[in-house]
Short mmCIF file of N, CA and C and ligand atoms in Angstrom, two decimals:
data_model
loop_
_atom_site.label_atom_id
_atom_site.label_comp_id
_atom_site.label_asym_id
_atom_site.label_seq_id
_atom_site.Cartn_x
_atom_site.Cartn_y
_atom_site.Cartn_z
N MET A 1 23.24 17.33 -23.67
CA MET A 1 24.30 16.70 -24.88
C MET A 1 24.89 17.58 -25.25
N ARG A 2 26.11 17.86 -24.87
CA ARG A 2 27.38 18.39 -25.59
C ARG A 2 28.04 17.93 -25.65
N ARG A 3 28.48 16.66 -24.89
CA ARG A 3 29.63 15.79 -25.02
C ARG A 3 29.01 14.39 -25.27
N LEU A 4 30.07 13.51 -26.34
CA LEU A 4 28.68 12.72 -27.00
C LEU A 4 29.81 11.93 -28.13
N VAL A 5 29.98 10.62 -28.48
CA VAL A 5 30.79 9.66 -28.74
C VAL A 5 30.01 8.96 -29.62
N LEU A 6 30.64 8.80 -30.86
CA LEU A 6 29.68 7.92 -32.19
C LEU A 6 30.04 6.77 -32.40
N VAL A 7 29.71 5.85 -32.17
CA VAL A 7 30.02 3.82 -32.37
C VAL A 7 29.25 3.87 -33.55
N GLY A 8 30.16 2.53 -34.14
CA GLY A 8 29.83 1.72 -34.90
C GLY A 8 30.23 1.50 -36.00
N PRO A 9 29.97 0.07 -36.90
CA PRO A 9 31.28 0.03 -37.80
C PRO A 9 31.86 0.55 -38.65
N PRO A 10 32.93 0.08 -39.48
CA PRO A 10 32.98 0.71 -40.38
C PRO A 10 32.81 1.23 -41.59
N GLY A 11 32.06 2.35 -41.82
CA GLY A 11 31.41 2.70 -43.35
C GLY A 11 29.59 2.28 -42.84
N ALA A 12 29.67 2.93 -41.49
CA ALA A 12 27.99 2.92 -40.58
C ALA A 12 28.02 4.29 -41.14
N GLY A 13 28.62 4.95 -41.79
CA GLY A 13 28.20 6.73 -41.56
C GLY A 13 28.26 7.69 -40.68
N LYS A 14 29.34 6.83 -40.27
CA LYS A 14 29.50 8.16 -38.82
C LYS A 14 29.95 9.35 -39.21
N GLY A 15 30.84 9.27 -40.74
CA GLY A 15 31.46 10.70 -40.83
C GLY A 15 30.56 11.58 -41.12
N THR A 16 29.67 10.68 -42.17
CA THR A 16 28.75 12.07 -42.24
C THR A 16 27.53 12.70 -41.66
N GLN A 17 26.78 11.94 -40.49
CA GLN A 17 26.57 12.10 -39.78
C GLN A 17 26.93 13.36 -38.62
N ALA A 18 28.34 12.95 -37.92
CA ALA A 18 28.91 13.19 -37.52
C ALA A 18 29.52 15.13 -38.16
N VAL A 19 29.38 14.96 -38.82
CA VAL A 19 29.66 16.25 -39.51
C VAL A 19 28.03 16.86 -39.49
N ALA A 20 26.64 16.04 -39.53
CA ALA A 20 25.44 17.26 -39.82
C ALA A 20 25.35 17.19 -38.48
N LEU A 21 25.51 15.87 -37.03
CA LEU A 21 25.56 16.51 -35.61
C LEU A 21 26.23 17.49 -35.12
N SER A 22 27.17 17.69 -35.75
CA SER A 22 28.02 18.82 -35.33
C SER A 22 27.73 20.18 -35.18
N ASP A 23 27.47 19.95 -36.74
CA ASP A 23 26.83 21.76 -37.03
C ASP A 23 25.01 21.68 -35.88
N LYS A 24 24.26 21.23 -36.25
CA LYS A 24 22.97 20.79 -35.38
C LYS A 24 23.62 21.44 -34.05
N LEU A 25 24.35 20.42 -33.07
CA LEU A 25 24.41 20.95 -32.10
C LEU A 25 25.63 21.57 -31.69
N GLY A 26 26.51 22.11 -32.79
CA GLY A 26 26.95 23.79 -32.17
C GLY A 26 28.27 23.03 -31.12
N VAL A 27 28.52 21.68 -31.50
CA VAL A 27 30.43 21.38 -31.23
C VAL A 27 31.20 20.66 -32.30
N PRO A 28 31.95 20.92 -32.01
CA PRO A 28 33.55 20.05 -32.95
C PRO A 28 33.27 18.71 -33.75
N HIS A 29 33.55 18.58 -34.21
CA HIS A 29 34.17 17.09 -34.93
C HIS A 29 35.45 17.00 -34.87
N ILE A 30 34.98 15.70 -33.71
CA ILE A 30 36.66 15.75 -34.12
C ILE A 30 36.33 14.42 -34.64
N SER A 31 37.29 14.05 -35.14
CA SER A 31 37.74 12.13 -35.82
C SER A 31 39.10 11.88 -35.71
N THR A 32 39.08 10.96 -35.29
CA THR A 32 41.13 10.33 -35.42
C THR A 32 40.94 10.04 -37.23
N GLY A 33 40.17 9.17 -37.29
CA GLY A 33 40.99 8.67 -39.11
C GLY A 33 41.02 10.31 -39.57
N ASP A 34 40.04 10.91 -39.63
CA ASP A 34 40.41 12.69 -40.60
C ASP A 34 41.76 13.11 -39.15
N LEU A 35 42.38 13.73 -38.50
CA LEU A 35 43.00 13.75 -38.14
C LEU A 35 44.28 12.82 -38.27
N PHE A 36 44.45 11.68 -38.32
CA PHE A 36 45.81 10.52 -38.80
C PHE A 36 45.73 11.24 -40.68
N ARG A 37 44.42 11.15 -40.95
CA ARG A 37 44.81 11.38 -42.64
C ARG A 37 45.42 12.71 -42.81
N SER A 38 45.26 13.82 -42.27
CA SER A 38 45.55 15.00 -42.28
C SER A 38 46.50 15.34 -42.07
N HIS A 39 47.89 14.64 -40.77
CA HIS A 39 48.95 14.15 -40.41
C HIS A 39 49.43 13.28 -41.71
N ILE A 40 48.91 12.45 -42.32
CA ILE A 40 49.65 12.15 -43.38
C ILE A 40 49.50 12.72 -44.49
N GLY A 41 48.82 13.72 -44.60
CA GLY A 41 48.68 14.69 -45.88
C GLY A 41 50.08 15.79 -45.84
N ASP A 42 50.05 16.11 -44.45
CA ASP A 42 51.06 16.90 -44.23
C ASP A 42 52.29 16.60 -43.78
N GLU A 43 52.62 15.19 -44.21
CA GLU A 43 53.84 14.19 -44.10
C GLU A 43 54.73 14.88 -42.86
N THR A 44 53.70 14.95 -41.81
CA THR A 44 54.21 15.42 -40.54
C THR A 44 54.84 13.94 -39.96
N GLU A 45 55.60 13.95 -38.68
CA GLU A 45 56.63 12.82 -38.05
C GLU A 45 55.08 11.98 -37.86
N LEU A 46 54.44 12.03 -37.01
CA LEU A 46 53.10 11.01 -36.49
C LEU A 46 52.82 10.90 -37.95
N GLY A 47 52.83 11.77 -38.82
CA GLY A 47 51.61 10.91 -39.57
C GLY A 47 52.83 9.57 -40.71
N ARG A 48 54.30 9.91 -40.47
CA ARG A 48 54.95 9.25 -40.98
C ARG A 48 54.87 7.66 -40.54
N ASN A 49 54.89 7.77 -38.96
CA ASN A 49 54.74 6.61 -38.53
C ASN A 49 53.52 5.95 -37.69
N VAL A 50 52.26 6.33 -38.58
CA VAL A 50 50.98 5.56 -38.46
C VAL A 50 50.23 5.45 -39.63
N ARG A 51 50.89 5.39 -40.78
CA ARG A 51 50.75 5.51 -42.24
C ARG A 51 50.50 3.79 -42.37
N HIS A 52 51.41 3.17 -42.06
CA HIS A 52 51.37 1.53 -42.55
C HIS A 52 49.49 1.24 -41.50
N TYR A 53 49.96 2.21 -40.59
CA TYR A 53 48.54 0.80 -39.54
C TYR A 53 47.17 1.79 -40.52
N LEU A 54 47.03 2.43 -41.06
CA LEU A 54 46.31 2.89 -41.44
C LEU A 54 45.83 2.01 -43.09
N ASP A 55 46.76 2.17 -43.65
CA ASP A 55 47.23 1.26 -45.14
C ASP A 55 46.54 -0.06 -44.93
N ALA A 56 47.23 -0.58 -43.30
CA ALA A 56 46.34 -2.57 -43.16
C ALA A 56 45.53 -2.61 -42.84
N GLY A 57 44.71 -1.25 -41.84
CA GLY A 57 43.60 -1.09 -41.39
C GLY A 57 43.70 -1.98 -40.24
N LYS A 58 44.70 -1.54 -39.23
CA LYS A 58 45.21 -1.74 -38.14
C LYS A 58 44.78 -0.38 -36.80
N LEU A 59 44.78 -0.82 -36.03
CA LEU A 59 44.63 0.23 -34.97
C LEU A 59 46.28 0.86 -34.66
N VAL A 60 46.14 1.96 -34.82
CA VAL A 60 46.73 2.89 -34.52
C VAL A 60 47.29 2.44 -32.85
N PRO A 61 48.76 2.54 -32.41
CA PRO A 61 49.15 2.15 -31.05
C PRO A 61 48.30 3.22 -30.28
N ASP A 62 47.90 2.65 -28.95
CA ASP A 62 47.08 3.53 -28.26
C ASP A 62 48.27 4.74 -27.59
N GLU A 63 48.96 4.45 -27.28
CA GLU A 63 50.13 5.59 -26.81
C GLU A 63 49.99 6.90 -28.00
N ILE A 64 49.40 6.38 -28.81
CA ILE A 64 49.75 7.50 -30.04
C ILE A 64 48.55 8.55 -29.94
N THR A 65 47.22 7.42 -30.12
CA THR A 65 45.74 7.93 -31.03
C THR A 65 45.55 8.77 -29.15
N ASN A 66 45.47 8.04 -27.83
CA ASN A 66 45.68 9.39 -26.84
C ASN A 66 45.58 10.55 -26.68
N GLU A 67 47.62 10.33 -27.36
CA GLU A 67 48.16 11.79 -26.48
C GLU A 67 47.14 12.59 -28.04
N MET A 68 47.39 12.32 -29.05
CA MET A 68 46.96 12.99 -30.16
C MET A 68 45.36 13.62 -29.32
N VAL A 69 44.44 13.15 -28.92
CA VAL A 69 42.77 13.26 -28.59
C VAL A 69 43.47 13.94 -27.32
N LYS A 70 43.52 13.93 -26.84
CA LYS A 70 43.77 14.63 -25.43
C LYS A 70 44.15 15.84 -25.32
N GLU A 71 45.11 16.38 -26.53
CA GLU A 71 45.61 17.75 -27.09
C GLU A 71 44.96 17.89 -27.70
N ARG A 72 44.53 17.40 -28.89
CA ARG A 72 42.63 18.39 -29.39
C ARG A 72 41.87 18.52 -28.11
N LEU A 73 41.34 17.60 -26.81
CA LEU A 73 40.91 18.03 -26.49
C LEU A 73 40.88 18.85 -25.32
N ASP A 74 42.13 19.25 -25.23
CA ASP A 74 42.22 20.34 -24.46
C ASP A 74 42.03 21.82 -25.13
N GLU A 75 42.37 21.78 -26.43
CA GLU A 75 41.88 22.85 -27.18
C GLU A 75 40.85 23.29 -27.19
N PRO A 76 40.48 24.72 -27.22
CA PRO A 76 39.37 26.05 -26.22
C PRO A 76 38.11 25.30 -26.91
N ASP A 77 38.23 25.39 -28.40
CA ASP A 77 36.99 24.66 -28.69
C ASP A 77 36.01 23.72 -28.49
N ALA A 78 36.94 22.20 -28.15
CA ALA A 78 36.14 21.48 -27.04
C ALA A 78 36.34 21.24 -25.97
N ALA A 79 36.53 22.80 -25.01
CA ALA A 79 35.90 23.03 -23.94
C ALA A 79 34.36 22.98 -23.66
N ASP A 80 33.78 23.73 -24.03
CA ASP A 80 32.07 23.73 -24.29
C ASP A 80 31.08 22.01 -24.41
N GLY A 81 32.22 21.23 -25.26
CA GLY A 81 30.99 20.03 -25.97
C GLY A 81 32.17 19.54 -27.15
N PHE A 82 32.00 18.44 -27.36
CA PHE A 82 32.38 17.87 -28.76
C PHE A 82 31.89 17.23 -29.24
N LEU A 83 32.14 16.40 -30.45
CA LEU A 83 31.11 15.29 -31.50
C LEU A 83 32.62 14.25 -31.64
N LEU A 84 32.90 12.76 -30.79
CA LEU A 84 34.28 12.16 -30.97
C LEU A 84 33.39 11.17 -32.00
N ASP A 85 34.30 10.91 -33.11
CA ASP A 85 33.90 10.22 -34.03
C ASP A 85 35.39 8.68 -34.52
N GLY A 86 35.32 8.15 -33.94
CA GLY A 86 36.34 6.71 -34.42
C GLY A 86 37.31 6.76 -32.76
N PHE A 87 36.50 7.85 -31.76
CA PHE A 87 37.20 7.02 -29.97
C PHE A 87 36.62 7.27 -29.24
N PRO A 88 36.59 7.04 -28.22
CA PRO A 88 37.43 5.53 -28.42
C PRO A 88 37.27 4.39 -29.44
N ARG A 89 38.35 3.64 -29.57
CA ARG A 89 37.94 2.28 -30.11
C ARG A 89 38.20 0.72 -29.48
N ASN A 90 38.46 1.17 -28.17
CA ASN A 90 38.64 -0.16 -27.52
C ASN A 90 38.42 0.65 -26.23
N VAL A 91 38.92 -0.63 -25.12
CA VAL A 91 38.25 -0.28 -24.00
C VAL A 91 39.35 0.80 -23.08
N GLY A 92 40.68 0.24 -23.32
CA GLY A 92 41.80 0.53 -23.07
C GLY A 92 41.58 2.71 -23.05
N GLN A 93 41.42 2.77 -24.91
CA GLN A 93 40.91 4.24 -24.98
C GLN A 93 39.91 4.66 -24.09
N ALA A 94 39.22 3.82 -23.93
CA ALA A 94 37.66 4.39 -23.09
C ALA A 94 38.33 4.74 -22.50
N ASP A 95 38.71 4.01 -20.83
CA ASP A 95 39.42 4.58 -19.49
C ASP A 95 40.61 5.96 -19.98
N VAL A 96 40.92 5.42 -20.98
CA VAL A 96 41.58 6.90 -20.86
C VAL A 96 40.81 8.28 -21.11
N LEU A 97 39.94 8.43 -21.78
CA LEU A 97 38.93 9.57 -22.15
C LEU A 97 37.86 9.71 -20.75
N ARG A 98 38.03 8.75 -20.22
CA ARG A 98 36.85 8.65 -18.54
C ARG A 98 38.00 9.12 -18.09
N ALA A 99 38.87 8.91 -17.86
CA ALA A 99 40.33 9.21 -16.88
C ALA A 99 40.43 11.52 -17.24
N PHE A 100 40.51 11.35 -18.67
CA PHE A 100 40.66 12.45 -19.00
C PHE A 100 38.97 13.68 -18.78
N LEU A 101 38.54 13.39 -19.00
CA LEU A 101 37.01 14.01 -18.51
C LEU A 101 36.95 14.08 -16.44
N THR A 102 37.18 13.06 -16.27
CA THR A 102 37.41 13.42 -14.27
C THR A 102 37.86 13.78 -14.27
N ASP A 103 39.36 14.15 -14.88
CA ASP A 103 40.19 14.70 -14.19
C ASP A 103 39.84 16.31 -14.54
N HIS A 104 38.53 16.53 -15.84
CA HIS A 104 38.47 18.27 -15.81
C HIS A 104 37.09 18.15 -15.29
N GLY A 105 36.10 17.64 -14.14
CA GLY A 105 35.35 17.35 -13.76
C GLY A 105 33.51 16.78 -14.56
N LEU A 106 34.34 16.20 -15.73
CA LEU A 106 32.94 16.05 -16.71
C LEU A 106 32.92 14.63 -17.03
N GLU A 107 31.99 14.55 -18.00
CA GLU A 107 31.74 12.95 -18.18
C GLU A 107 30.85 13.44 -19.44
N LEU A 108 30.78 11.64 -20.16
CA LEU A 108 30.43 12.27 -22.05
C LEU A 108 28.72 12.10 -21.37
N ASP A 109 28.04 13.00 -22.38
CA ASP A 109 26.32 13.36 -21.80
C ASP A 109 25.50 11.33 -22.98
N ALA A 110 26.46 11.37 -23.91
CA ALA A 110 25.39 10.06 -24.81
C ALA A 110 26.79 9.34 -25.34
N VAL A 111 26.60 8.11 -25.91
CA VAL A 111 27.13 7.66 -27.21
C VAL A 111 26.13 6.78 -27.58
N VAL A 112 26.02 7.27 -29.14
CA VAL A 112 25.49 7.35 -30.20
C VAL A 112 25.73 5.90 -31.02
N GLN A 113 25.11 4.90 -30.93
CA GLN A 113 25.65 3.60 -31.70
C GLN A 113 24.92 3.79 -32.81
N LEU A 114 25.36 3.60 -34.22
CA LEU A 114 24.70 3.71 -35.68
C LEU A 114 24.63 2.46 -35.83
N GLN A 115 23.49 1.71 -35.76
CA GLN A 115 23.09 0.44 -36.24
C GLN A 115 23.25 -0.29 -37.30
N VAL A 116 24.48 -0.22 -38.23
CA VAL A 116 24.18 -1.46 -39.81
C VAL A 116 24.88 -2.19 -40.07
N ASP A 117 23.55 -3.04 -40.41
CA ASP A 117 24.81 -5.16 -40.94
C ASP A 117 25.71 -4.62 -41.42
N GLU A 118 26.82 -5.84 -41.35
CA GLU A 118 27.58 -5.86 -41.53
C GLU A 118 27.88 -5.96 -43.48
N GLU A 119 26.85 -7.07 -43.82
CA GLU A 119 26.95 -6.92 -45.33
C GLU A 119 26.61 -5.29 -45.88
N VAL A 120 25.59 -4.73 -45.15
CA VAL A 120 25.37 -3.26 -45.92
C VAL A 120 26.84 -2.57 -46.25
N VAL A 121 27.17 -2.45 -44.66
CA VAL A 121 28.41 -1.79 -44.47
C VAL A 121 29.60 -2.32 -45.72
N VAL A 122 29.81 -3.48 -45.86
CA VAL A 122 31.18 -3.63 -47.21
C VAL A 122 30.88 -3.32 -48.02
N ALA A 123 29.52 -3.24 -48.75
CA ALA A 123 29.37 -2.72 -49.96
C ALA A 123 28.75 -1.62 -49.92
N ARG A 124 28.89 -0.65 -49.25
CA ARG A 124 29.51 0.95 -48.71
C ARG A 124 30.31 1.35 -49.12
N LEU A 125 31.22 0.09 -48.36
CA LEU A 125 32.86 0.71 -48.45
C LEU A 125 33.59 0.45 -49.67
N LEU A 126 33.11 -0.53 -50.16
CA LEU A 126 34.12 -1.18 -51.26
C LEU A 126 32.54 0.03 -52.63
N SER A 127 32.63 0.62 -52.61
CA SER A 127 31.53 1.38 -53.26
C SER A 127 33.05 2.71 -53.33
N ARG A 128 32.96 2.70 -51.75
CA ARG A 128 33.79 4.49 -51.54
C ARG A 128 35.16 4.92 -52.49
N GLY A 129 35.77 4.07 -52.42
CA GLY A 129 37.22 3.75 -53.10
C GLY A 129 37.83 4.51 -52.67
N ARG A 130 38.04 4.42 -51.13
CA ARG A 130 39.54 5.28 -50.27
C ARG A 130 40.43 4.68 -49.83
N ALA A 131 42.00 4.61 -50.06
CA ALA A 131 42.86 3.89 -50.04
C ALA A 131 42.71 2.87 -49.09
N ASP A 132 42.41 2.47 -47.97
CA ASP A 132 42.41 2.11 -47.46
C ASP A 132 41.10 0.74 -47.42
N ASP A 133 40.24 1.11 -48.36
CA ASP A 133 39.15 0.75 -48.83
C ASP A 133 39.22 -0.92 -49.47
N ASN A 134 40.65 -1.71 -49.86
CA ASN A 134 40.18 -2.81 -50.48
C ASN A 134 39.54 -3.97 -50.05
N GLU A 135 38.83 -4.73 -50.25
CA GLU A 135 38.17 -5.91 -49.66
C GLU A 135 38.97 -5.96 -47.90
N ASP A 136 40.16 -6.87 -48.43
CA ASP A 136 40.87 -7.46 -47.53
C ASP A 136 40.75 -6.39 -46.58
N VAL A 137 41.72 -5.53 -46.70
CA VAL A 137 41.42 -4.16 -45.19
C VAL A 137 39.91 -3.88 -45.22
N ILE A 138 38.99 -4.10 -45.63
CA ILE A 138 37.41 -3.64 -45.36
C ILE A 138 36.92 -4.80 -44.13
N ARG A 139 37.63 -6.21 -45.00
CA ARG A 139 37.24 -7.51 -43.81
C ARG A 139 37.84 -7.32 -42.36
N HIS A 140 39.48 -6.92 -42.21
CA HIS A 140 39.86 -6.44 -41.42
C HIS A 140 39.08 -5.32 -40.24
N ARG A 141 39.27 -4.48 -41.11
CA ARG A 141 38.48 -3.18 -40.07
C ARG A 141 37.13 -4.10 -39.28
N GLN A 142 36.32 -4.36 -39.96
CA GLN A 142 35.80 -4.93 -39.50
C GLN A 142 35.46 -6.22 -38.33
N GLN A 143 36.37 -7.00 -38.63
CA GLN A 143 37.02 -7.95 -37.57
C GLN A 143 37.59 -7.04 -36.49
N VAL A 144 38.19 -6.02 -36.07
CA VAL A 144 38.55 -4.99 -35.06
C VAL A 144 37.62 -4.61 -34.85
N TYR A 145 36.56 -4.09 -35.41
CA TYR A 145 35.10 -3.63 -35.31
C TYR A 145 34.86 -4.48 -33.69
N ARG A 146 34.18 -6.02 -34.08
CA ARG A 146 34.23 -6.80 -33.12
C ARG A 146 34.96 -7.19 -32.76
N SER A 147 35.87 -7.21 -32.57
CA SER A 147 36.46 -7.88 -31.66
C SER A 147 36.89 -6.59 -30.40
N GLU A 148 37.28 -4.99 -30.77
CA GLU A 148 38.17 -4.74 -30.22
C GLU A 148 36.70 -3.46 -29.67
N THR A 149 35.95 -2.90 -30.97
CA THR A 149 35.32 -2.31 -30.42
C THR A 149 34.12 -2.40 -29.32
N ALA A 150 33.19 -3.20 -30.55
CA ALA A 150 32.24 -3.56 -29.92
C ALA A 150 32.04 -3.99 -28.94
N PRO A 151 33.01 -3.77 -27.70
CA PRO A 151 32.51 -4.24 -25.98
C PRO A 151 32.26 -2.83 -26.06
N LEU A 152 32.09 -2.02 -26.37
CA LEU A 152 32.29 -1.17 -25.94
C LEU A 152 30.84 -0.30 -25.41
N LEU A 153 30.11 -1.17 -26.10
CA LEU A 153 28.83 -0.84 -26.23
C LEU A 153 27.69 -1.64 -25.24
N ASP A 154 28.61 -2.70 -24.35
CA ASP A 154 28.42 -2.49 -23.05
C ASP A 154 29.22 -2.13 -21.91
N TYR A 155 30.57 -1.75 -22.56
CA TYR A 155 31.04 -0.66 -21.37
C TYR A 155 30.40 0.88 -21.18
N TYR A 156 29.46 1.17 -21.90
CA TYR A 156 29.08 2.77 -21.93
C TYR A 156 27.48 2.02 -22.38
N ARG A 157 27.31 0.72 -21.48
CA ARG A 157 25.43 0.76 -21.59
C ARG A 157 24.32 1.68 -21.10
N ASP A 158 24.94 2.53 -19.90
CA ASP A 158 24.31 3.10 -19.32
C ASP A 158 23.87 4.92 -20.16
N VAL A 159 24.84 4.85 -20.72
CA VAL A 159 24.67 6.25 -21.56
C VAL A 159 24.31 5.86 -22.78
N LEU A 160 24.23 4.63 -23.31
CA LEU A 160 23.97 4.30 -24.80
C LEU A 160 23.00 4.57 -24.98
N VAL A 161 22.99 5.17 -27.18
CA VAL A 161 21.82 5.70 -27.30
C VAL A 161 21.75 4.75 -28.96
N THR A 162 20.94 4.39 -29.15
CA THR A 162 21.02 3.04 -30.41
C THR A 162 20.42 3.31 -31.21
N VAL A 163 20.52 4.01 -33.05
CA VAL A 163 19.76 4.33 -33.80
C VAL A 163 19.96 3.78 -35.00
N ASP A 164 18.55 3.19 -35.58
CA ASP A 164 19.04 2.94 -37.17
C ASP A 164 20.04 3.21 -37.95
N GLY A 165 21.06 2.91 -38.80
CA GLY A 165 22.32 3.70 -39.10
C GLY A 165 21.61 3.36 -40.72
N VAL A 166 20.34 2.62 -41.13
CA VAL A 166 20.33 2.51 -42.22
C VAL A 166 19.26 3.89 -43.15
N GLY A 167 19.25 4.31 -43.82
CA GLY A 167 17.83 5.26 -44.18
C GLY A 167 19.15 6.41 -45.28
N GLU A 168 18.32 7.34 -45.15
CA GLU A 168 18.56 8.95 -45.54
C GLU A 168 19.39 9.41 -44.78
N VAL A 169 20.37 10.41 -45.41
CA VAL A 169 21.60 11.33 -44.09
C VAL A 169 20.43 12.37 -43.66
N GLY A 170 19.61 12.87 -43.85
CA GLY A 170 18.77 13.70 -42.53
C GLY A 170 17.51 13.01 -41.86
N GLU A 171 17.18 11.85 -42.75
CA GLU A 171 16.72 10.70 -41.97
C GLU A 171 17.28 10.35 -40.30
N ILE A 172 18.55 10.13 -40.88
CA ILE A 172 19.21 9.32 -39.42
C ILE A 172 19.49 10.29 -38.71
N THR A 173 19.91 11.73 -39.55
CA THR A 173 20.35 12.48 -38.06
C THR A 173 19.01 13.24 -37.35
N ASP A 174 17.65 12.56 -38.04
CA ASP A 174 16.91 13.00 -37.33
C ASP A 174 17.06 12.10 -36.06
N ARG A 175 16.82 10.96 -36.44
CA ARG A 175 16.52 10.37 -35.71
C ARG A 175 17.73 10.50 -34.20
N VAL A 176 19.15 10.80 -34.65
CA VAL A 176 19.95 10.51 -33.73
C VAL A 176 19.24 11.83 -32.62
N LEU A 177 19.07 13.09 -33.52
CA LEU A 177 18.39 13.93 -32.78
C LEU A 177 17.62 13.79 -31.54
N SER A 178 16.82 13.13 -32.22
CA SER A 178 15.16 12.59 -31.50
C SER A 178 16.08 11.72 -30.34
N ALA A 179 16.33 10.71 -30.73
CA ALA A 179 16.87 9.76 -29.79
C ALA A 179 17.43 10.48 -28.34
N LEU A 180 18.48 11.62 -28.92
CA LEU A 180 19.04 12.28 -28.14
C LEU A 180 18.09 13.26 -27.12
N ARG A 181 17.31 14.03 -27.68
CA ARG A 181 16.39 14.65 -26.84
C ARG A 181 15.35 13.73 -25.69
N ALA A 182 15.45 12.60 -26.18
CA ALA A 182 14.28 11.66 -25.33
C ALA A 182 15.30 11.22 -24.20
N ARG A 183 16.48 11.55 -24.49
CA ARG A 183 16.75 11.26 -22.29
C ARG A 183 17.22 12.44 -21.95
N THR A 184 16.63 13.67 -22.82
CA THR A 184 17.05 14.59 -21.36
C THR A 184 15.98 15.46 -21.01
P1 LIG B 201 36.78 3.03 -40.83
O1 LIG B 201 35.19 4.01 -39.63
O2 LIG B 201 35.68 3.48 -42.27
O3 LIG B 201 37.92 2.63 -39.95
P2 LIG B 201 38.19 5.58 -39.71
O4 LIG B 201 38.53 6.91 -40.36
O5 LIG B 201 37.38 6.40 -38.22
O6 LIG B 201 37.68 5.00 -40.83
O7 LIG B 201 39.44 5.24 -39.54
C1 LIG B 201 40.61 5.27 -40.10
C2 LIG B 201 41.79 4.31 -39.76
O8 LIG B 201 42.23 5.17 -38.58
C3 LIG B 201 41.51 3.15 -39.32
O9 LIG B 201 41.25 1.66 -39.65
C4 LIG B 201 42.54 3.13 -38.34
O10 LIG B 201 43.69 2.67 -38.68
C5 LIG B 201 43.13 4.80 -37.55
N1 LIG B 201 42.42 4.71 -36.64
C6 LIG B 201 41.51 5.77 -36.15
N2 LIG B 201 40.24 6.26 -35.22
C7 LIG B 201 41.37 4.94 -34.43
C8 LIG B 201 41.84 5.15 -32.84
N3 LIG B 201 40.90 5.45 -31.71
N4 LIG B 201 42.89 4.08 -32.36
C9 LIG B 201 43.48 3.47 -33.50
N5 LIG B 201 43.37 3.72 -34.98
C10 LIG B 201 42.58 4.47 -34.97
#
């Protein structure tokens, strides 16, 4: 279980779980949101190009996102595994990931779905206070999740591991780890 994707609605706690899981599993945590935010913070050309998408809660165009992720996956630390957080976020991105892995003779081991109700995630995000966390943008991100990202649950049905994402952080990490162990 070294090539993993974490999916779940914005606010499901993917980032927090991804940090803990990548530590326990010994694979790098690759978050597209973090990559974009660091480009924005460093004022790179990519950062300038994507900023308005993040501010509006819209998906960054696939060409930009896919290239950035493929470059990241080509770095040596990802050769033995990775935990993707926030990618893929639509079926087009999932096709690109599949093609990339197939080219390298690889495949995903599991896709972990963190399941949390929409009211719970919206409440969590409102209390978080990140720049793109105002209510309209949050609602929009949830809509994007439902229409663009949720279809991945079916796309990945053969490797999908669904975990209840409500509870203590450490408890949820343990649930994910034992669900993954149960698959091997
Ligand atoms: P959240 O899970 O709260 O939506 P993320 O940090 O995962 O936060 O993403 C923040 C923003 O970064 C998204 O709203 C979107 O604008 C952009 N983004 C992140 N991942 C992708 C992706 N795979 N494709 C397109 N845009 C993305």
